[in-house]
XYZ file of C-alpha atoms in Angstrom:
706
model
C 73.124 -37.590 -124.153
C 70.870 -36.015 -121.054
C 68.661 -37.327 -118.668
C 66.612 -35.596 -116.995
C 67.106 -34.456 -113.317
C 65.621 -35.876 -110.649
C 62.925 -33.781 -108.997
C 63.973 -33.852 -104.828
C 64.115 -32.303 -102.016
C 67.223 -31.225 -100.362
C 66.345 -31.302 -96.656
C 65.447 -34.488 -96.612
C 66.359 -36.736 -94.010
C 69.493 -38.963 -94.726
C 68.484 -42.617 -95.422
C 70.052 -45.171 -92.668
C 70.891 -47.276 -95.906
C 72.869 -44.114 -97.316
C 74.631 -43.384 -93.293
C 75.396 -47.430 -92.871
C 75.780 -47.697 -95.761
C 79.456 -49.194 -95.998
C 78.713 -51.253 -92.636
C 76.370 -52.993 -94.486
C 78.202 -53.174 -97.264
C 80.771 -55.224 -94.992
C 77.921 -57.151 -93.636
C 76.240 -59.119 -97.131
C 78.083 -57.617 -100.740
C 74.576 -57.600 -102.334
C 72.869 -56.754 -99.051
C 70.972 -53.559 -101.397
C 70.674 -56.188 -104.288
C 72.409 -54.616 -107.027
C 74.887 -57.661 -107.890
C 72.001 -59.857 -110.218
C 74.799 -62.823 -110.263
C 75.396 -63.162 -106.886
C 73.708 -66.844 -105.381
C 73.672 -63.803 -101.830
C 70.538 -63.142 -100.259
C 69.877 -59.024 -100.107
C 68.190 -57.478 -97.325
C 66.247 -54.823 -99.767
C 66.517 -54.011 -103.112
C 68.523 -50.475 -103.718
C 69.739 -50.512 -107.342
C 71.188 -47.272 -109.403
C 69.126 -44.587 -106.862
C 69.729 -41.707 -108.364
C 68.466 -39.325 -105.685
C 71.872 -37.786 -104.653
C 73.167 -37.718 -107.859
C 72.072 -38.667 -110.882
C 74.654 -38.982 -113.875
C 72.681 -35.971 -116.667
C 75.697 -36.248 -119.360
C 78.604 -37.730 -121.430
C 80.706 -36.123 -124.294
C 83.791 -36.499 -125.565
C 86.526 -34.750 -126.468
C 88.401 -35.540 -129.939
C 90.773 -33.275 -129.854
C 92.249 -33.644 -125.691
C 91.194 -37.431 -126.085
C 89.610 -36.675 -122.627
C 86.515 -37.818 -121.360
C 83.403 -36.008 -119.362
C 81.280 -37.405 -117.110
C 78.820 -34.855 -115.406
C 76.501 -35.219 -112.648
C 73.837 -33.544 -110.527
C 74.392 -33.590 -106.221
C 70.515 -33.453 -105.580
C 70.825 -32.522 -101.615
C 72.630 -30.765 -98.878
C 72.894 -33.745 -97.078
C 73.896 -38.346 -97.336
C 77.652 -37.404 -98.491
C 79.456 -38.317 -94.758
C 79.999 -34.691 -94.084
C 80.902 -30.847 -94.775
C 83.496 -28.905 -96.659
C 86.137 -29.165 -93.275
C 86.153 -33.232 -92.646
C 86.481 -35.903 -94.862
C 82.687 -35.995 -96.829
C 82.890 -38.987 -99.514
C 83.714 -39.338 -102.609
C 81.605 -40.013 -106.201
C 83.364 -42.566 -108.753
C 83.210 -42.306 -112.466
C 84.439 -45.421 -114.556
C 85.369 -45.581 -118.324
C 84.119 -47.281 -121.345
C 84.556 -46.890 -125.072
C 83.164 -49.900 -126.726
C 84.327 -49.652 -130.807
C 81.900 -51.444 -132.296
C 84.468 -54.227 -133.472
C 83.275 -56.906 -131.213
C 85.155 -56.271 -128.508
C 82.734 -55.215 -125.842
C 82.962 -52.211 -123.864
C 87.098 -51.264 -122.668
C 87.731 -50.753 -119.503
C 88.989 -47.094 -119.905
C 89.847 -46.473 -115.749
C 88.238 -44.908 -112.997
C 88.834 -41.194 -111.575
C 87.296 -40.288 -108.564
C 85.410 -36.477 -107.218
C 85.191 -35.086 -103.605
C 81.509 -34.833 -102.409
C 80.230 -33.221 -99.274
C 77.573 -31.463 -97.236
C 76.030 -28.130 -98.799
C 74.299 -26.340 -96.671
C 70.593 -25.518 -99.360
C 71.597 -21.613 -99.774
C 69.146 -19.546 -102.267
C 70.929 -17.913 -105.059
C 70.307 -14.478 -105.754
C 66.710 -15.193 -108.016
C 65.877 -17.009 -104.282
C 66.203 -20.706 -106.456
C 67.739 -23.374 -104.505
C 71.213 -23.729 -105.477
C 71.237 -27.867 -105.817
C 71.753 -29.339 -108.347
C 75.046 -28.499 -108.162
C 77.093 -29.932 -111.460
C 80.311 -31.454 -110.944
C 82.441 -32.711 -113.824
C 84.216 -35.985 -113.506
C 87.810 -36.182 -116.111
C 89.354 -39.284 -117.513
C 91.547 -39.655 -120.138
C 90.857 -42.755 -123.409
C 93.638 -44.944 -122.600
C 92.660 -47.122 -125.627
C 94.152 -46.275 -129.035
C 92.017 -47.053 -132.359
C 93.051 -45.979 -135.882
C 90.205 -43.397 -137.592
C 90.449 -41.889 -140.489
C 88.615 -38.935 -141.858
C 87.211 -41.004 -144.863
C 86.755 -44.438 -142.198
C 85.389 -42.054 -138.695
C 85.801 -43.894 -135.292
C 82.667 -43.566 -133.527
C 82.128 -45.383 -129.496
C 79.923 -45.248 -127.579
C 80.732 -44.353 -124.304
C 79.837 -45.234 -121.525
C 79.748 -43.638 -117.473
C 79.862 -45.150 -114.307
C 78.491 -42.805 -111.720
C 78.623 -44.928 -108.140
C 78.894 -43.681 -104.224
C 81.143 -44.499 -102.156
C 82.239 -48.106 -103.592
C 84.398 -47.576 -107.514
C 83.084 -49.312 -109.834
C 84.738 -53.423 -110.022
C 86.848 -53.242 -113.056
C 85.978 -54.776 -116.824
C 83.166 -54.888 -115.490
C 80.460 -52.785 -117.772
C 77.184 -53.886 -116.728
C 77.631 -53.623 -113.450
C 74.858 -51.574 -111.199
C 75.757 -49.312 -108.325
C 73.894 -48.755 -105.362
C 73.555 -45.389 -105.526
C 73.983 -43.011 -108.717
C 73.741 -44.530 -112.476
C 74.865 -45.009 -115.681
C 74.808 -43.551 -119.204
C 75.077 -43.736 -122.820
C 76.360 -41.678 -124.953
C 77.833 -41.932 -129.038
C 80.803 -40.210 -129.566
C 83.947 -39.743 -132.480
C 87.384 -40.192 -131.935
C 89.842 -37.880 -133.761
C 90.767 -38.572 -136.786
C 95.037 -39.766 -137.780
C 96.902 -37.592 -138.978
C 97.674 -38.572 -142.790
C 100.940 -38.006 -144.930
C 101.017 -38.580 -148.062
C 103.556 -40.961 -149.175
C 103.144 -39.747 -153.106
C 103.642 -35.663 -152.420
C 106.368 -36.619 -150.486
C 108.072 -38.623 -153.262
C 107.090 -35.732 -155.210
C 109.058 -33.061 -153.144
C 112.126 -35.325 -152.624
C 111.961 -34.767 -148.765
C 113.636 -37.056 -146.442
C 112.362 -37.146 -142.360
C 114.001 -38.983 -140.106
C 116.914 -36.035 -139.931
C 113.584 -34.169 -138.662
C 111.409 -37.205 -136.517
C 114.983 -37.518 -135.029
C 115.210 -33.791 -134.245
C 112.081 -33.782 -132.726
C 112.872 -37.100 -130.747
C 116.364 -35.861 -129.434
C 114.299 -32.298 -128.678
C 110.882 -32.965 -127.873
C 110.318 -29.050 -126.651
C 111.206 -27.528 -130.016
C 107.761 -26.312 -132.023
C 107.343 -26.646 -135.095
C 108.014 -23.394 -136.660
C 111.753 -24.251 -135.010
C 112.184 -27.313 -136.392
C 110.477 -25.491 -139.560
C 114.305 -22.985 -139.215
C 116.287 -26.189 -138.110
C 115.379 -28.847 -140.952
C 114.294 -26.285 -143.461
C 110.882 -28.674 -143.307
C 107.635 -27.098 -142.610
C 105.685 -29.964 -141.376
C 102.260 -28.575 -141.545
C 102.899 -27.766 -145.877
C 102.518 -31.976 -146.229
C 99.907 -33.055 -143.857
C 97.179 -33.643 -144.785
C 95.355 -31.109 -145.635
C 91.367 -29.614 -145.045
C 89.255 -28.486 -147.829
C 86.811 -25.810 -148.071
C 83.558 -26.173 -150.201
C 82.570 -23.602 -151.601
C 79.561 -22.028 -151.264
C 77.561 -22.938 -154.970
C 78.861 -26.733 -154.365
C 77.262 -26.541 -150.546
C 74.192 -25.050 -151.498
C 73.124 -28.127 -154.049
C 74.673 -30.764 -151.596
C 72.596 -29.451 -149.035
C 69.392 -29.134 -150.930
C 69.449 -32.366 -152.865
C 70.109 -33.615 -148.402
C 67.527 -31.665 -147.500
C 68.865 -29.556 -145.312
C 67.250 -25.649 -145.118
C 69.292 -22.696 -147.064
C 68.376 -21.107 -143.795
C 70.962 -23.126 -142.541
C 72.935 -23.787 -145.455
C 74.097 -20.484 -146.085
C 73.607 -18.868 -142.639
C 77.392 -17.125 -142.095
C 77.079 -16.197 -145.425
C 74.129 -14.470 -144.140
C 74.656 -13.906 -140.475
C 78.722 -12.140 -142.641
C 76.142 -9.795 -145.380
C 74.093 -8.464 -142.358
C 77.000 -7.418 -139.918
C 78.750 -5.812 -143.240
C 76.144 -5.242 -145.806
C 78.533 -3.396 -148.416
C 81.429 -5.790 -148.476
C 83.032 -7.197 -151.927
C 82.495 -10.160 -150.374
C 78.733 -9.144 -149.927
C 78.130 -9.181 -152.831
C 79.548 -11.989 -154.759
C 77.594 -13.720 -152.704
C 74.206 -12.001 -153.684
C 75.562 -12.592 -156.870
C 75.444 -16.374 -156.375
C 72.809 -16.131 -154.127
C 70.870 -15.109 -157.329
C 71.334 -17.152 -159.500
C 70.998 -20.011 -157.652
C 67.172 -18.297 -157.108
C 67.791 -18.725 -153.073
C 65.228 -15.189 -151.383
C 67.088 -13.731 -148.795
C 65.380 -11.280 -147.950
C 62.596 -13.692 -145.500
C 66.833 -15.508 -143.609
C 67.836 -12.393 -142.507
C 64.357 -11.948 -141.128
C 63.680 -14.538 -140.232
C 67.764 -15.048 -138.895
C 66.664 -10.779 -137.547
C 63.683 -11.787 -135.417
C 64.658 -15.592 -134.090
C 64.680 -16.343 -130.554
C 61.522 -15.736 -129.169
C 62.589 -18.461 -126.671
C 65.499 -15.814 -124.569
C 67.142 -19.399 -123.237
C 66.935 -21.611 -126.779
C 67.413 -20.517 -130.011
C 67.579 -22.960 -133.233
C 67.843 -26.337 -131.271
C 67.912 -28.751 -134.520
C 70.733 -29.217 -134.969
C 72.872 -28.768 -132.113
C 72.070 -28.550 -128.008
C 74.102 -27.351 -125.255
C 72.974 -30.144 -122.388
C 74.610 -29.662 -119.375
C 77.498 -27.419 -117.740
C 79.937 -27.582 -114.126
C 83.063 -27.660 -113.322
C 85.395 -30.059 -112.750
C 86.034 -29.871 -109.256
C 90.152 -31.732 -109.786
C 91.286 -29.454 -112.072
C 88.254 -26.256 -112.089
C 87.969 -26.145 -115.369
C 84.103 -25.283 -117.268
C 83.296 -28.302 -118.603
C 80.052 -27.748 -121.070
C 78.344 -30.491 -123.262
C 76.990 -30.360 -126.292
C 74.595 -32.621 -128.343
C 75.149 -33.448 -132.264
C 71.821 -34.009 -133.889
C 71.368 -33.855 -137.253
C 74.514 -36.114 -139.729
C 74.659 -33.575 -141.807
C 74.217 -29.047 -141.671
C 77.845 -28.592 -140.900
C 79.436 -27.574 -143.717
C 81.355 -30.678 -144.627
C 82.848 -33.499 -143.368
C 85.483 -34.520 -141.639
C 88.151 -34.581 -144.527
C 86.539 -31.512 -144.227
C 86.607 -28.227 -142.975
C 83.539 -28.339 -141.088
C 81.808 -25.540 -138.802
C 82.167 -24.788 -135.855
C 80.195 -24.747 -132.246
C 81.421 -21.908 -129.810
C 79.781 -22.005 -126.442
C 81.027 -18.774 -124.337
C 80.869 -19.539 -120.513
C 80.546 -16.611 -117.747
C 80.102 -17.205 -114.397
C 78.517 -15.028 -111.157
C 81.189 -14.877 -108.503
C 79.500 -13.549 -105.476
C 75.551 -14.144 -106.093
C 74.730 -10.323 -107.040
C 73.319 -11.973 -110.315
C 75.297 -10.398 -112.301
C 76.556 -12.096 -115.523
C 80.830 -11.620 -115.778
C 82.281 -12.988 -119.042
C 85.159 -15.696 -118.741
C 86.096 -16.731 -122.135
C 84.688 -18.793 -125.243
C 86.091 -22.206 -126.727
C 85.137 -23.752 -130.417
C 84.544 -26.770 -130.888
C 84.973 -28.280 -134.650
C 82.278 -30.251 -135.917
C 81.312 -32.371 -139.224
C 78.956 -33.934 -140.993
C 79.236 -37.157 -139.702
C 76.983 -40.352 -140.925
C 76.586 -41.864 -137.136
C 75.026 -44.931 -136.167
C 72.713 -43.919 -133.645
C 70.734 -39.958 -133.392
C 72.474 -38.146 -131.951
C 77.065 -37.489 -130.705
C 77.812 -35.791 -127.254
C 80.498 -33.555 -127.251
C 82.786 -32.186 -124.425
C 85.106 -28.571 -123.824
C 86.907 -25.994 -121.292
C 87.833 -24.149 -119.718
C 90.283 -23.132 -116.940
C 88.955 -21.436 -114.950
C 90.669 -19.082 -111.945
C 89.393 -19.145 -108.792
C 92.974 -17.441 -106.979
C 90.819 -15.392 -105.276
C 87.503 -16.255 -105.295
C 88.605 -19.460 -102.522
C 86.453 -19.129 -99.789
C 87.498 -21.061 -95.381
C 86.054 -24.217 -95.686
C 83.649 -22.848 -93.128
C 81.625 -21.098 -95.777
C 81.026 -22.994 -98.422
C 80.978 -21.487 -101.861
C 78.365 -22.000 -104.880
C 78.343 -19.089 -107.325
C 76.331 -19.484 -111.161
C 77.470 -20.222 -114.282
C 75.842 -19.827 -118.053
C 76.827 -21.875 -121.050
C 76.118 -20.467 -124.895
C 75.828 -21.614 -127.421
C 76.388 -20.389 -130.886
C 77.386 -22.260 -134.090
C 79.589 -20.694 -136.826
C 79.397 -17.718 -135.663
C 80.710 -16.571 -131.712
C 78.336 -15.722 -129.623
C 78.404 -11.731 -128.235
C 81.203 -11.369 -125.210
C 79.268 -7.827 -123.579
C 75.889 -9.188 -123.377
C 75.290 -12.842 -121.730
C 71.147 -13.600 -122.280
C 71.438 -12.160 -126.162
C 71.353 -15.906 -128.782
C 72.262 -16.448 -131.875
C 69.951 -17.841 -134.741
C 71.060 -21.239 -133.652
C 71.823 -23.011 -130.082
C 71.416 -22.379 -126.375
C 72.348 -21.767 -123.148
C 71.716 -22.791 -119.760
C 72.688 -21.738 -116.202
C 74.201 -24.608 -113.286
C 75.455 -24.351 -109.913
C 78.781 -24.814 -109.097
C 80.860 -25.636 -106.059
C 84.989 -23.489 -106.204
C 86.689 -24.919 -103.740
C 87.355 -23.877 -100.248
C 90.793 -22.277 -99.653
C 93.163 -19.774 -98.253
C 91.249 -16.052 -99.109
C 93.240 -13.195 -100.780
C 91.225 -10.589 -102.224
C 92.939 -9.288 -106.187
C 95.996 -7.756 -105.683
C 97.693 -10.113 -102.898
C 100.702 -12.141 -102.995
C 101.808 -15.124 -100.949
C 104.093 -18.316 -101.013
C 101.982 -20.738 -101.137
C 101.480 -24.231 -102.520
C 98.822 -26.534 -101.960
C 99.639 -29.651 -103.162
C 102.746 -31.858 -102.731
C 103.534 -35.018 -104.467
C 100.147 -35.201 -105.907
C 98.693 -35.098 -102.116
C 97.013 -32.062 -100.390
C 99.107 -30.698 -98.818
C 96.989 -30.584 -94.930
C 96.744 -34.429 -95.736
C 100.809 -34.384 -95.430
C 101.223 -34.216 -91.476
C 103.660 -32.232 -90.623
C 106.140 -33.690 -88.120
C 107.221 -37.089 -90.253
C 105.904 -36.108 -93.658
C 103.611 -38.918 -93.834
C 99.796 -39.023 -95.536
C 97.469 -38.249 -92.621
C 94.167 -40.636 -92.562
C 91.598 -39.654 -95.474
C 94.453 -38.534 -98.268
C 93.387 -38.423 -102.332
C 95.453 -37.706 -104.765
C 94.260 -34.438 -105.481
C 93.814 -34.100 -109.267
C 91.888 -37.582 -109.378
C 90.279 -38.302 -106.121
C 91.951 -41.987 -106.170
C 92.593 -42.656 -101.735
C 96.177 -43.393 -100.478
C 97.280 -45.077 -98.384
C 98.416 -43.628 -94.963
C 102.010 -42.834 -93.740
C 103.324 -42.843 -97.117
C 105.623 -41.554 -97.827
C 107.209 -40.098 -101.762
C 109.803 -41.175 -104.216
C 110.837 -40.261 -107.819
C 108.970 -36.736 -108.883
C 107.986 -34.403 -106.550
C 105.887 -32.298 -108.518
C 103.920 -29.295 -106.366
C 101.155 -27.045 -107.541
C 99.542 -23.969 -106.516
C 98.002 -20.588 -107.575
C 99.854 -18.350 -109.516
C 100.945 -14.216 -109.399
C 101.552 -13.642 -113.413
C 104.004 -11.256 -113.046
C 106.215 -12.188 -109.454
C 108.354 -14.475 -108.891
C 109.162 -17.194 -107.249
C 111.987 -20.319 -106.126
C 111.455 -23.638 -103.676
C 114.615 -23.644 -101.296
C 115.023 -27.704 -99.740
C 116.635 -28.725 -96.995
C 117.486 -32.112 -96.557
C 116.899 -32.235 -92.853
C 119.578 -35.126 -92.079
C 122.733 -33.814 -92.771
C 121.174 -29.759 -93.178
C 122.869 -29.133 -96.987
C 120.314 -26.789 -98.606
C 119.333 -26.535 -102.622
C 117.142 -24.501 -104.387
C 114.991 -26.600 -106.763
C 115.922 -26.114 -110.528
C 114.654 -28.817 -113.421
C 113.777 -27.254 -116.276
C 110.411 -29.400 -117.345
C 107.147 -28.277 -119.139
C 103.962 -27.004 -118.472
C 100.380 -27.811 -120.140
C 97.843 -24.952 -120.243
C 94.519 -24.829 -122.786
C 93.463 -22.610 -125.855
C 90.266 -22.046 -126.305
C 90.521 -22.854 -130.012
C 92.721 -24.950 -132.482
C 95.022 -26.793 -131.867
C 93.347 -26.299 -128.241
C 96.344 -27.230 -126.186
C 99.924 -25.049 -125.438
C 103.463 -26.055 -123.903
C 105.060 -23.468 -121.618
C 108.872 -24.632 -120.881
C 109.992 -23.487 -117.057
C 113.423 -22.944 -116.567
C 114.929 -20.835 -113.448
C 116.733 -17.726 -114.388
C 120.199 -16.450 -112.720
C 118.400 -15.390 -109.295
C 116.687 -19.396 -109.062
C 113.226 -18.292 -109.631
C 110.683 -19.238 -111.744
C 107.928 -16.703 -113.342
C 104.194 -17.600 -112.316
C 102.287 -18.435 -115.109
C 98.799 -17.514 -116.251
C 96.417 -19.999 -115.536
C 95.840 -21.099 -119.485
C 99.099 -21.644 -119.808
C 98.938 -23.804 -116.980
C 95.935 -25.112 -116.406
C 96.903 -27.468 -113.983
C 98.760 -24.941 -112.162
C 102.465 -26.584 -111.527
C 105.117 -25.197 -110.145
C 108.283 -27.254 -110.184
C 108.965 -30.918 -110.518
C 112.318 -32.396 -108.484
C 113.753 -35.740 -107.741
C 115.299 -35.999 -104.341
C 117.858 -38.674 -104.182
C 118.270 -39.970 -100.706
C 116.118 -41.574 -97.848
C 115.531 -38.455 -96.089
C 113.160 -36.166 -95.475
C 112.972 -32.706 -96.733
C 112.109 -29.665 -95.511
C 110.168 -27.580 -98.815
C 109.787 -24.099 -98.568
C 108.629 -21.253 -101.659
C 109.834 -17.878 -101.302
C 108.633 -15.361 -103.971
C 110.780 -12.205 -104.509
C 109.816 -8.706 -103.349
C 107.621 -10.577 -100.557
C 108.087 -11.715 -97.246
C 107.488 -14.442 -95.024
C 108.047 -18.435 -97.159
C 105.554 -21.577 -96.693
C 107.221 -24.850 -95.636
C 105.731 -28.385 -96.071
C 108.131 -31.959 -95.183
C 108.132 -34.584 -95.957
C 109.635 -38.069 -95.914
C 111.632 -39.980 -99.121
C 111.367 -42.840 -100.235
C 113.362 -44.303 -103.128
C 113.940 -48.012 -102.462
C 111.368 -50.817 -103.235
C 110.773 -53.687 -100.934
C 112.720 -56.302 -100.058
C 112.261 -59.209 -100.822
C 113.660 -63.416 -101.035
C 112.263 -66.147 -101.846
C 113.869 -69.807 -101.412
C 113.260 -72.931 -102.615
C 114.450 -76.278 -100.936
C 115.355 -78.643 -103.719
C 119.055 -77.805 -103.226
C 119.494 -76.117 -106.378
C 118.290 -78.549 -108.569
C 114.126 -77.023 -109.757
C 113.674 -80.870 -110.322
C 114.016 -81.868 -107.009
C 110.577 -82.262 -106.975
C 108.093 -85.190 -108.517
C 104.190 -84.807 -108.517
C 102.501 -86.012 -105.366
C 106.298 -84.348 -102.949
C 105.300 -81.486 -100.531
C 107.138 -78.367 -102.411
C 108.991 -76.290 -99.165
C 110.823 -73.390 -98.275
C 110.835 -69.842 -97.126
C 109.972 -66.956 -98.063
C 110.537 -63.221 -97.076
C 109.017 -59.575 -96.796
C 110.802 -56.359 -95.429
C 110.139 -52.884 -96.211
C 109.895 -49.549 -94.545
C 107.413 -48.848 -95.032
C 105.706 -51.725 -96.389
C 101.424 -52.058 -98.109
C 101.141 -55.493 -98.592
C 102.892 -58.531 -99.860
C 101.532 -62.283 -101.921
C 102.252 -65.455 -102.332
C 101.042 -68.235 -104.033
C 101.960 -71.200 -106.131
C 100.325 -73.316 -109.983
C 99.527 -75.836 -107.144
C 97.866 -73.304 -104.237
C 99.959 -71.112 -101.815
C 100.088 -73.963 -99.645
C 99.931 -71.697 -95.670
C 97.267 -70.129 -94.097
C 98.698 -66.309 -94.739
C 98.924 -66.454 -98.639
C 99.023 -62.023 -98.597
C 100.183 -60.405 -95.710
C 100.341 -56.804 -94.697
C 103.554 -56.426 -92.368
C 106.595 -57.993 -92.442
C 107.841 -61.262 -92.942
C 110.036 -62.263 -89.765
C 113.890 -61.966 -90.666
C 115.499 -64.036 -92.697
C 115.149 -66.709 -93.170
C 111.602 -65.794 -93.559
C 108.269 -67.324 -93.739
C 108.512 -70.847 -93.652
C 106.028 -73.023 -96.594
C 105.217 -75.694 -97.935
C 103.183 -76.956 -100.763
C 101.078 -79.959 -101.309
C 100.661 -81.670 -105.047
C 98.891 -84.465 -107.040
C 100.138 -87.363 -108.399
C 98.337 -85.800 -110.633
C 99.258 -82.426 -111.610
C 100.600 -80.813 -113.941
C 103.908 -81.182 -114.088
C 105.585 -77.491 -115.166
C 104.647 -74.400 -113.277
C 105.933 -71.376 -110.427
C 106.059 -70.600 -107.836
C 105.470 -67.220 -106.410
C 105.244 -63.893 -104.461
C 105.537 -59.983 -104.770
C 106.015 -57.212 -102.385
C 104.529 -53.524 -102.793
C 104.725 -50.842 -100.867
C 103.090 -47.771 -99.285
C 104.710 -45.099 -101.106
C 103.987 -41.675 -103.115
C 105.614 -42.808 -106.874
C 106.076 -39.909 -109.013
C 103.768 -37.793 -107.904
C 100.675 -40.152 -109.555
C 100.866 -43.805 -108.032
C 100.655 -45.775 -104.926
C 104.158 -48.273 -104.473
C 107.436 -49.265 -105.849
C 106.575 -53.251 -106.216
C 109.242 -55.713 -106.696
C 108.878 -59.177 -107.867
C 110.640 -62.933 -108.063
C 109.731 -65.858 -108.862
C 110.778 -69.577 -109.252
C 110.227 -72.107 -112.240
C 109.801 -75.993 -110.364
C 109.390 -79.437 -112.935
C 107.536 -82.201 -110.900
C 109.639 -85.630 -112.404
C 106.815 -88.838 -112.500
C 106.919 -90.674 -109.323
C 109.133 -93.999 -109.864
């Protein structure tokens, strides 16, 4: 659902409650009174203030299982610095309520890096504010849904500036930001009829064994190997005949214009075709006069930005700042009028995307995305869907000193594809939305330029990796989700490289161990994920180096995140990573420090090896030891308390035996318990998470005191 955008001036002086926000929270976590259950007295009341950032839309894509929240940045300042600095972060935490009594279930959070941007005018003389950003996160909780019994959960997004909303707190209110709910629809589970299999006498065990052993095989290749066409035995969608659809929708009071809209549109395009003649005959038998309907469709719309939006409406268009994908969110307003339910083929919503790259008031067509919609007995008044389309901005970047805010347009059309040549044209059903979005800064390249370049290494922007130590620098965060990482973190496991693509050229990745001088080239075969504007909406491409060690650059539609390489250094050394492009002089390089070792810990209890040595009321003693070259933190505890003034730490303990501990028990203590210790290091693991984790625990049974 959509909320009205807050009308504010983008040139207001930033409030001290904004500039000193974290300092005030450090003094009093309830400084602004947004924690209702807190016993701390607030100093000033600021709760869910939307004047700097506002949630505008929340939607879900059933085919990709992605939750998307669109929010607007409303002002030119108040975001902790310009694009050449760190700026600040807008956090979005998602929740899903499946209406099964469990309430809202935490799905995780994502962050978007935002900055102060000068309040310039676009080519129409309008302010570039608000600027629309999108935060995206995959749904975590799995739920079963069928076409006959669809799952329609409520999706909640909480937007919070500068602080991540607390986990498992769906009713938490931020100081700056807000909360927004929308009902969404899960994709029905794909079912295979067992009776159908018995009739065909098909054994799927071999099919799935081969598919598991060779996950990169397509269904077409599996058919060639096994002789089984999985598409023929899967549940198929039925198509409702024109006659049945008219009779059904007449009873449901769906306007006849809606019912026969696609047919009439095709009649206008192909007036003499055999299908048109046949359809006219059916309509004549049902006593439907198509002449006024044709006149209505041709004459509509009167409003150049909005046609008929009784059934669906495009509400938000923004840019996913992490993946640089255009995102549109539409709201379905009716239960019927979409040509069948989820067990039928349904109909399509088309969203075409346009971009004005150079602020010339001239639109460039990007592509059109499809979305399947159906008749659904929704519980609320609407369902919200989001679709996305990768945007290749390689040749449209500007340096951080020149923020690049551009205009984008989305055009919605139901069941008839929108124009690809006229950005102003609307069909009978649908509307259009224009927005301003911000393109990430980067190296300025002209079309035709080709250079060796990768901008993300191990999940971290290369600018936040120290050129000498190979460790993360202050302010580092995961480039694709905005989650902060520790300063001084090394890298371990799988190292992923991302960077701009130059289709038609090939590249290779040189890896030099700086400790011993050995040189190798990345030669792993890996699969990248791309996007399709139509079913199946996702495509996979396998990247394999050729005889010369080169990989081919892929178009952004085949490689949405621009993954260039995946490799796994197995030592603890520093490595020089260099990218070379065939026929192009020079190389791009970065040093990273590798750490594949987990923290070393030791927990010792002074019980002479007898876990029943102590009695109730005794003091348990022992030592614990923690060591890691890149230690993040450790934690010590027990069932009976910590017994130490320092139950946690961020530095290594003294050499073995380490720290001493003494834990006093009570005469009425519960007899069975344990002492535990764990440590986490700073390592960026597999380019997507922080920390190798090492746990240890020791069970103790207290005897009765004699």
